[in-house]
mmCIF file of C-alpha atoms in Angstrom:
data_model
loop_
_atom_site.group_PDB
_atom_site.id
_atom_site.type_symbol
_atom_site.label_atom_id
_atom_site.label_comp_id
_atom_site.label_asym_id
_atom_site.label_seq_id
_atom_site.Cartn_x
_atom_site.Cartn_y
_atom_site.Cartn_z
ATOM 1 C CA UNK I 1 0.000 0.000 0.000
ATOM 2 C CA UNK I 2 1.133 3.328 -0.357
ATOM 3 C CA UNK I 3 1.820 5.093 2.971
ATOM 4 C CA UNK I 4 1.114 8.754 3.283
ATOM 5 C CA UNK I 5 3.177 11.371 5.690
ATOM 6 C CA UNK I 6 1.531 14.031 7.226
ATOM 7 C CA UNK I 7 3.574 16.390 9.202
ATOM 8 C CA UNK I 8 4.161 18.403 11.096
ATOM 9 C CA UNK I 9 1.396 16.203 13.907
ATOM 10 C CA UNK I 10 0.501 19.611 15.436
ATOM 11 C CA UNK I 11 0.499 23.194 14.532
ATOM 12 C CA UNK I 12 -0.091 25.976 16.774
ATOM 13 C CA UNK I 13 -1.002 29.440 14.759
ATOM 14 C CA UNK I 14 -2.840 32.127 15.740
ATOM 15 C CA UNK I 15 -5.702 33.635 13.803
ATOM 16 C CA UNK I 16 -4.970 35.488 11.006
ATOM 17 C CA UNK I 17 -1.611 33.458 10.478
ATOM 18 C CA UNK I 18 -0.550 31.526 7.337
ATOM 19 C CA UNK I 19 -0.086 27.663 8.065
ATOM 20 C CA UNK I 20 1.445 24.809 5.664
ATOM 21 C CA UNK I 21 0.768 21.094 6.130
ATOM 22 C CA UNK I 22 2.986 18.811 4.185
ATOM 23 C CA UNK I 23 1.522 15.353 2.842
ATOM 24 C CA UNK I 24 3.667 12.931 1.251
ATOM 25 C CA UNK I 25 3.383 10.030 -0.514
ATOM 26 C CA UNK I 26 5.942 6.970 -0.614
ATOM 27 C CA UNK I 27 5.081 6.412 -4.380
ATOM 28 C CA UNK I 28 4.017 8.796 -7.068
ATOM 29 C CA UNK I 29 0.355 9.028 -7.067
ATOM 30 C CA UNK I 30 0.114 12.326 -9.895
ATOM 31 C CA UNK I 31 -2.280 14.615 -9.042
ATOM 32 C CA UNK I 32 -4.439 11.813 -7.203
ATOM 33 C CA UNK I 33 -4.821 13.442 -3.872
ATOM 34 C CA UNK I 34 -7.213 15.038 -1.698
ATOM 35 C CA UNK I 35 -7.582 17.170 2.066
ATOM 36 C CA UNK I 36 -10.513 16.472 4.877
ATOM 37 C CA UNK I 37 -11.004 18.482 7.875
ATOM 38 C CA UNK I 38 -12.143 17.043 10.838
ATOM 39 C CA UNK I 39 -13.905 18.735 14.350
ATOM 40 C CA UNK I 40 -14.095 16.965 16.924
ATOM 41 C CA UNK I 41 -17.243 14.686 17.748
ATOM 42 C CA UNK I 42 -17.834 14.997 13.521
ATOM 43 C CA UNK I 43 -17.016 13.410 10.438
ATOM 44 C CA UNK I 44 -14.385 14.646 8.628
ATOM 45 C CA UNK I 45 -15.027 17.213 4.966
ATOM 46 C CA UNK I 46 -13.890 17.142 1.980
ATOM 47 C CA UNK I 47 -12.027 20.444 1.112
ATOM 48 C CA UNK I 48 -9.878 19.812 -2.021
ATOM 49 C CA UNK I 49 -9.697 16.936 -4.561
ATOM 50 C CA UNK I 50 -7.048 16.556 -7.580
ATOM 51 C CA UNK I 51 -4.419 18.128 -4.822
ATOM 52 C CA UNK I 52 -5.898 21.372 -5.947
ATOM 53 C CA UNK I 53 -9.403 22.001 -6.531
ATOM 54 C CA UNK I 54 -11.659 23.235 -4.012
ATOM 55 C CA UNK I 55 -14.625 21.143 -3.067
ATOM 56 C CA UNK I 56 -17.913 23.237 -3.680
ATOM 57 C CA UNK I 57 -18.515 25.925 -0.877
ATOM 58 C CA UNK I 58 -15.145 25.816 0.782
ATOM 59 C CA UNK I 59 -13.703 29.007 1.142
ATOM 60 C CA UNK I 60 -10.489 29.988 -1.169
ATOM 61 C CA UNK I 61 -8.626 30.361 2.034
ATOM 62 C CA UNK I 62 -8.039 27.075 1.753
ATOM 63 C CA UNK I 63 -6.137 25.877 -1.204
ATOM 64 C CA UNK I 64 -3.122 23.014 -2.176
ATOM 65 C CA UNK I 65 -0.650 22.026 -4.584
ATOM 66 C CA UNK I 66 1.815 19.413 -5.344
ATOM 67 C CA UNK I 67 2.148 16.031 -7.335
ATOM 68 C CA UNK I 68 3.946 13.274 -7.341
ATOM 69 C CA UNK I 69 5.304 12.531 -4.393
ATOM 70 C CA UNK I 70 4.675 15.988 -2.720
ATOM 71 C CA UNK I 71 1.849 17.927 -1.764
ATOM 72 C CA UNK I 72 1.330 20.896 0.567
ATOM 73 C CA UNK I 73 -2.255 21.856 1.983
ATOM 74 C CA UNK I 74 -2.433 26.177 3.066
ATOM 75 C CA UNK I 75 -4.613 28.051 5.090
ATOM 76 C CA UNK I 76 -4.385 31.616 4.479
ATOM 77 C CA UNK I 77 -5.506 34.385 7.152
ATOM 78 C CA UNK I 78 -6.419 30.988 9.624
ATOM 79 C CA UNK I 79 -10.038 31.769 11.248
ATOM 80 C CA UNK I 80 -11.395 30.500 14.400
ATOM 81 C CA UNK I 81 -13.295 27.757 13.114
ATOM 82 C CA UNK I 82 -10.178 26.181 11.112
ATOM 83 C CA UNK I 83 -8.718 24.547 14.736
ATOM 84 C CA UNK I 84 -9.112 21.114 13.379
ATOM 85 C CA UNK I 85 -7.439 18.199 12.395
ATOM 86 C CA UNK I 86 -6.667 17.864 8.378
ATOM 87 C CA UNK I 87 -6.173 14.663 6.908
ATOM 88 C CA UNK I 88 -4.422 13.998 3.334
ATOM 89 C CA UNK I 89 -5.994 11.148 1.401
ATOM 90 C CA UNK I 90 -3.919 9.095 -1.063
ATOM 91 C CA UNK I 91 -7.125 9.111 -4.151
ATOM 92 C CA UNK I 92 -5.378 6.341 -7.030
ATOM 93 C CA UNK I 93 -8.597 4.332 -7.844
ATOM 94 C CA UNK I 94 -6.031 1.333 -8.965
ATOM 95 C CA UNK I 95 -4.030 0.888 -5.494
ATOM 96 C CA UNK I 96 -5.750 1.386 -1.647
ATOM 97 C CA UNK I 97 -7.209 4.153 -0.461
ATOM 98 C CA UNK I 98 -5.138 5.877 2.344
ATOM 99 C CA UNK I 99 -5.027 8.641 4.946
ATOM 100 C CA UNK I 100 -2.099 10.383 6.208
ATOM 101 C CA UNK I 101 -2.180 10.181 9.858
ATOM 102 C CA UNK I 102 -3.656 14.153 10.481
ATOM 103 C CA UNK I 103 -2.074 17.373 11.687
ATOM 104 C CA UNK I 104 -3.952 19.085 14.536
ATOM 105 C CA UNK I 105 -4.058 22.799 14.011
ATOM 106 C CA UNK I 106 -4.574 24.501 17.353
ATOM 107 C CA UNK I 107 -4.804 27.469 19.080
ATOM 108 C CA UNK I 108 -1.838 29.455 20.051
ATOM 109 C CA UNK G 1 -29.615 17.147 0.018
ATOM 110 C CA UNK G 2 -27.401 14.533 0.713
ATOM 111 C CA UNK G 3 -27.130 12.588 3.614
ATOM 112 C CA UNK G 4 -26.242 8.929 4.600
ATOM 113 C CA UNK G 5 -27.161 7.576 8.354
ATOM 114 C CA UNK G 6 -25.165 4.224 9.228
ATOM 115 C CA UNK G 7 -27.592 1.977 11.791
ATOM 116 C CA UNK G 8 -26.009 -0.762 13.612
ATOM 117 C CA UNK G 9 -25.143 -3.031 16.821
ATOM 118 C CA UNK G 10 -23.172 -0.417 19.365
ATOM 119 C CA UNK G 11 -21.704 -3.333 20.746
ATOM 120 C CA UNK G 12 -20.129 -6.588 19.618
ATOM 121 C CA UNK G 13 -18.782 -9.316 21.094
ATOM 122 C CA UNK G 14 -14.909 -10.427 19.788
ATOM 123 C CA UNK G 15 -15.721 -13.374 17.189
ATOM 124 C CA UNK G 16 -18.834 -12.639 16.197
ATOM 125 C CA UNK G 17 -19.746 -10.676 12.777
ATOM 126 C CA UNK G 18 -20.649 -7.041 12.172
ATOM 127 C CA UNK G 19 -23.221 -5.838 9.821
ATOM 128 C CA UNK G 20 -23.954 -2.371 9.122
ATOM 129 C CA UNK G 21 -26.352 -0.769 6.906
ATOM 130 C CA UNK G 22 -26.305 2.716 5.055
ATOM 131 C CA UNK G 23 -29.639 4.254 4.006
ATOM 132 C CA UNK G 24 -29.047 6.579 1.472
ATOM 133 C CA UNK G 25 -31.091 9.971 0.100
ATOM 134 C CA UNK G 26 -30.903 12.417 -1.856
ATOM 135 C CA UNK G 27 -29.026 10.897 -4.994
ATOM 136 C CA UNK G 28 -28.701 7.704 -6.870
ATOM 137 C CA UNK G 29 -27.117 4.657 -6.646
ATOM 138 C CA UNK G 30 -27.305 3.679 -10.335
ATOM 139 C CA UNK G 31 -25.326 6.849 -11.057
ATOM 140 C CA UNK G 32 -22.538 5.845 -12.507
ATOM 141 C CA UNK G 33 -19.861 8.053 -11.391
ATOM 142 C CA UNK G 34 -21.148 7.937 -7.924
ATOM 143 C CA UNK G 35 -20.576 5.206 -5.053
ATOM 144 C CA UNK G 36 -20.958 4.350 -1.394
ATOM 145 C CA UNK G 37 -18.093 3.230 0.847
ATOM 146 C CA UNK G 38 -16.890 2.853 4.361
ATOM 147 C CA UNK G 39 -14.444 4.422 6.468
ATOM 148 C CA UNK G 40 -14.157 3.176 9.755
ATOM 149 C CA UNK G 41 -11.890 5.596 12.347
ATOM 150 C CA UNK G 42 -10.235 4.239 15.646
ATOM 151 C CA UNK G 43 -10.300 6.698 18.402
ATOM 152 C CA UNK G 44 -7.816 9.323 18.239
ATOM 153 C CA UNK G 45 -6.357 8.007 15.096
ATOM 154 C CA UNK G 46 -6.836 8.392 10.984
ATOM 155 C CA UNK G 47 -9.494 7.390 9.249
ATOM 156 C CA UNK G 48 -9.098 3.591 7.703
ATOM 157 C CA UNK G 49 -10.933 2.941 3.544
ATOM 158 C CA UNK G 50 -12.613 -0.037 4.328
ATOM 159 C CA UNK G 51 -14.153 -0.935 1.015
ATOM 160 C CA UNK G 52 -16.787 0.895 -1.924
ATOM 161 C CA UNK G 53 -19.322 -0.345 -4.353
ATOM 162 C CA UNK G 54 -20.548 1.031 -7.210
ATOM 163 C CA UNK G 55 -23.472 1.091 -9.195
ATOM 164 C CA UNK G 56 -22.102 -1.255 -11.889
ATOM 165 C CA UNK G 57 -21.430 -2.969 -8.679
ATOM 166 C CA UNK G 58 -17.851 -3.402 -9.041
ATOM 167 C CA UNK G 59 -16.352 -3.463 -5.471
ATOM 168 C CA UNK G 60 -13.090 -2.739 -3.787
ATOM 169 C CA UNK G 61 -11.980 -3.862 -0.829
ATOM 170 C CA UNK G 62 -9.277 -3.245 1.714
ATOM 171 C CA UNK G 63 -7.291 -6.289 1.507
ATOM 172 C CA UNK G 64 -5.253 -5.380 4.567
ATOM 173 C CA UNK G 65 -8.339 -7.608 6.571
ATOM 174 C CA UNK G 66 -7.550 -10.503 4.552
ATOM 175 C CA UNK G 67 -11.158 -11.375 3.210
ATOM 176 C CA UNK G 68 -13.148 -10.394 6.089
ATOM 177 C CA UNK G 69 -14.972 -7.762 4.517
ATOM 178 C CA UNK G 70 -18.277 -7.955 2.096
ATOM 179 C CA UNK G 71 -20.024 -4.897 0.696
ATOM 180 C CA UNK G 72 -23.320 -5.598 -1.144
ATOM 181 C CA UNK G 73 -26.461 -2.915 -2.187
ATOM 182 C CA UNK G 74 -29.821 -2.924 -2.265
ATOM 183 C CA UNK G 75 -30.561 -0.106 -5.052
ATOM 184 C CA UNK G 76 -34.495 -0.621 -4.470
ATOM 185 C CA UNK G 77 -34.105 0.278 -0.705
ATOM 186 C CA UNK G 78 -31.248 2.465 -1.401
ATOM 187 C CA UNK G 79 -29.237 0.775 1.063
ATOM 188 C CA UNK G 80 -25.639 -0.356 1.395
ATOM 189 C CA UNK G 81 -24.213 -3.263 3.741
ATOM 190 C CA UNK G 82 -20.974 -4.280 5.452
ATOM 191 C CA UNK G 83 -20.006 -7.101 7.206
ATOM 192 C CA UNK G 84 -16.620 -7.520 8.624
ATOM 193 C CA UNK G 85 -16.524 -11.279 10.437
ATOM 194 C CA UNK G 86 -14.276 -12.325 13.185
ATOM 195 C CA UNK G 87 -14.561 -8.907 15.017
ATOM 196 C CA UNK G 88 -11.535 -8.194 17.714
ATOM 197 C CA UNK G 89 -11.616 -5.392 20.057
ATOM 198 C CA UNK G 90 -8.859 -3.253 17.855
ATOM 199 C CA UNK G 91 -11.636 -2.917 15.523
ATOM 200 C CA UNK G 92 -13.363 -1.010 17.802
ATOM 201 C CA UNK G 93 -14.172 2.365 15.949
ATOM 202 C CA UNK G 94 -16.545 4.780 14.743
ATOM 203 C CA UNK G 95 -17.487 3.363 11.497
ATOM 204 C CA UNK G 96 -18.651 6.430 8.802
ATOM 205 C CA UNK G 97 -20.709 5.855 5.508
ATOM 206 C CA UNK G 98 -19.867 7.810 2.665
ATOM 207 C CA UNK G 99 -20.327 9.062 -0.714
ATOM 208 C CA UNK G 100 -17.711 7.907 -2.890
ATOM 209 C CA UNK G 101 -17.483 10.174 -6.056
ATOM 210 C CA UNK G 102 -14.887 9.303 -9.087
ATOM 211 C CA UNK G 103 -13.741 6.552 -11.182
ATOM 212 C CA UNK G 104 -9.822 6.914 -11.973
ATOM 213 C CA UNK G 105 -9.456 9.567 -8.595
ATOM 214 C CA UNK G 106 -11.743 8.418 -5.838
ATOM 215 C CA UNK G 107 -12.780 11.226 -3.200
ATOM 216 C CA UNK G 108 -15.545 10.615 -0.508
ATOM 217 C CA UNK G 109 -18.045 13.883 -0.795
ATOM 218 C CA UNK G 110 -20.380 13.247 1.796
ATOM 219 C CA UNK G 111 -20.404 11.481 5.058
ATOM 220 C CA UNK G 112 -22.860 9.772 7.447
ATOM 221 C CA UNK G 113 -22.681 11.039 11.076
ATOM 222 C CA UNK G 114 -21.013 7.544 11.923
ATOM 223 C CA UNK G 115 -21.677 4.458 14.161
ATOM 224 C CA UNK G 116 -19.615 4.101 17.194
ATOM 225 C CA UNK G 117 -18.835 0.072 17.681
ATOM 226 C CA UNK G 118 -17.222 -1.251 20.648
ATOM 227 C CA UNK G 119 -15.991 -4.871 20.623
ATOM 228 C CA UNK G 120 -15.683 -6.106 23.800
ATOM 229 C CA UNK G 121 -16.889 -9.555 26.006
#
């Protein structure tokens, strides 16, 4: 299976700051990737697909890049209700489905 | 609007077989570009594919539980079933339904409020 590396675990940013989550993958899986958010006590969202493109109604302060091997998830101007945990998801049809093991962004 | 609700045994003993069902409204499940899965997530830890069908239903399957998995649907009751066999406590977890959208890049849209299992004697 193709593992997927999340880091760093934890963030702490304040609101307003710019934070970067890395997600790598230990084989090239293109473009195939996408981001969840998860609050606690629900089920995690979808916020980008195709590394890139926002899911419908997310807002563009959200946004990600990468492919390959590499891919990088960024919150610009962080708001109060991003404090969550963000999972990358390895999205290859043809091999398992994976999740990088999340990066809590919290509250400075 | 979309929505999926999981319904379920909340506990299990270790041995014995779990089946879950997902009711489904709010779109189709002869859509062909359109799915329904399972994601089951430990607590504290990532979420875990379990398996998706279709609605040619062709099926994939994590094979990391060596067979123990079957998915199956009921398109007339627009229902979707999972049964995972020889349930241990580490499989305790909240197990989520979900929309499974794309054929080549597969991303999960929507998700049910999920099932919380416990396997324990």
């Amino acid at each position: 299976d193709i593992q997927m590396t999340q880091s760093p675990s934890s963030v702490s940013a304040s609101v307003g700051d710019r934070v970067t989550i890395t997600c790598r993958a230990s084989q090239a899986i293109n473009s195939r990737l996408a981001w969840y958010q998860q609050k606690p006590g629900e089920a995690p969202k979808l916020l980008l697909y195709d590394a890139s493109t926002l899911q419908t109604g997310v807002p563009s302060r959200f946004s990600g890049s990468g492919s390959g091997t590499d891919f990088t998830l960024t919150i610009t101007s962080l708001q109060p209700e991003d404090f969550a945990t963000y999972f990358c998801q390895q999205a290859n049809a043809f091999r398992a489905l994976t999740f990088g093991g999340g990066t809590k962004v919290e509250i400075k | 609007q979309v929505t999926l609700k999981e319904s379920g045994p909340v506990l299990v003993k270790p041995t014995e077989t779990l089946t879950l069902t997902c009711t489904v409204s709010g779109f189709s499940l002869t859509n062909a570009r359109l799915g329904v899965g399972w994601i089951r997530q430990p607590p504290g830890r990532a979420p875990e594919w379990l398996a998706h069908i279709f609605s040619n239903d062709v099926k994939s399957y994590n094979t990391s539980l060596r067979g123990r998995l079957t998915i199956s649907k009921d398109t007339s009751k627009r229902q979707v079933v999972l049964t995972l066999t020889n349930m241990d406590p580490v499989d305790t977890a909240t197990y989520y339904c979900v929309r499974v959208r794309g054929l080549a890049t597969v991303m999960f849209d929507f998700w049910g409020q999920g099932a919380l299992v416990t396997v324990s004697s």
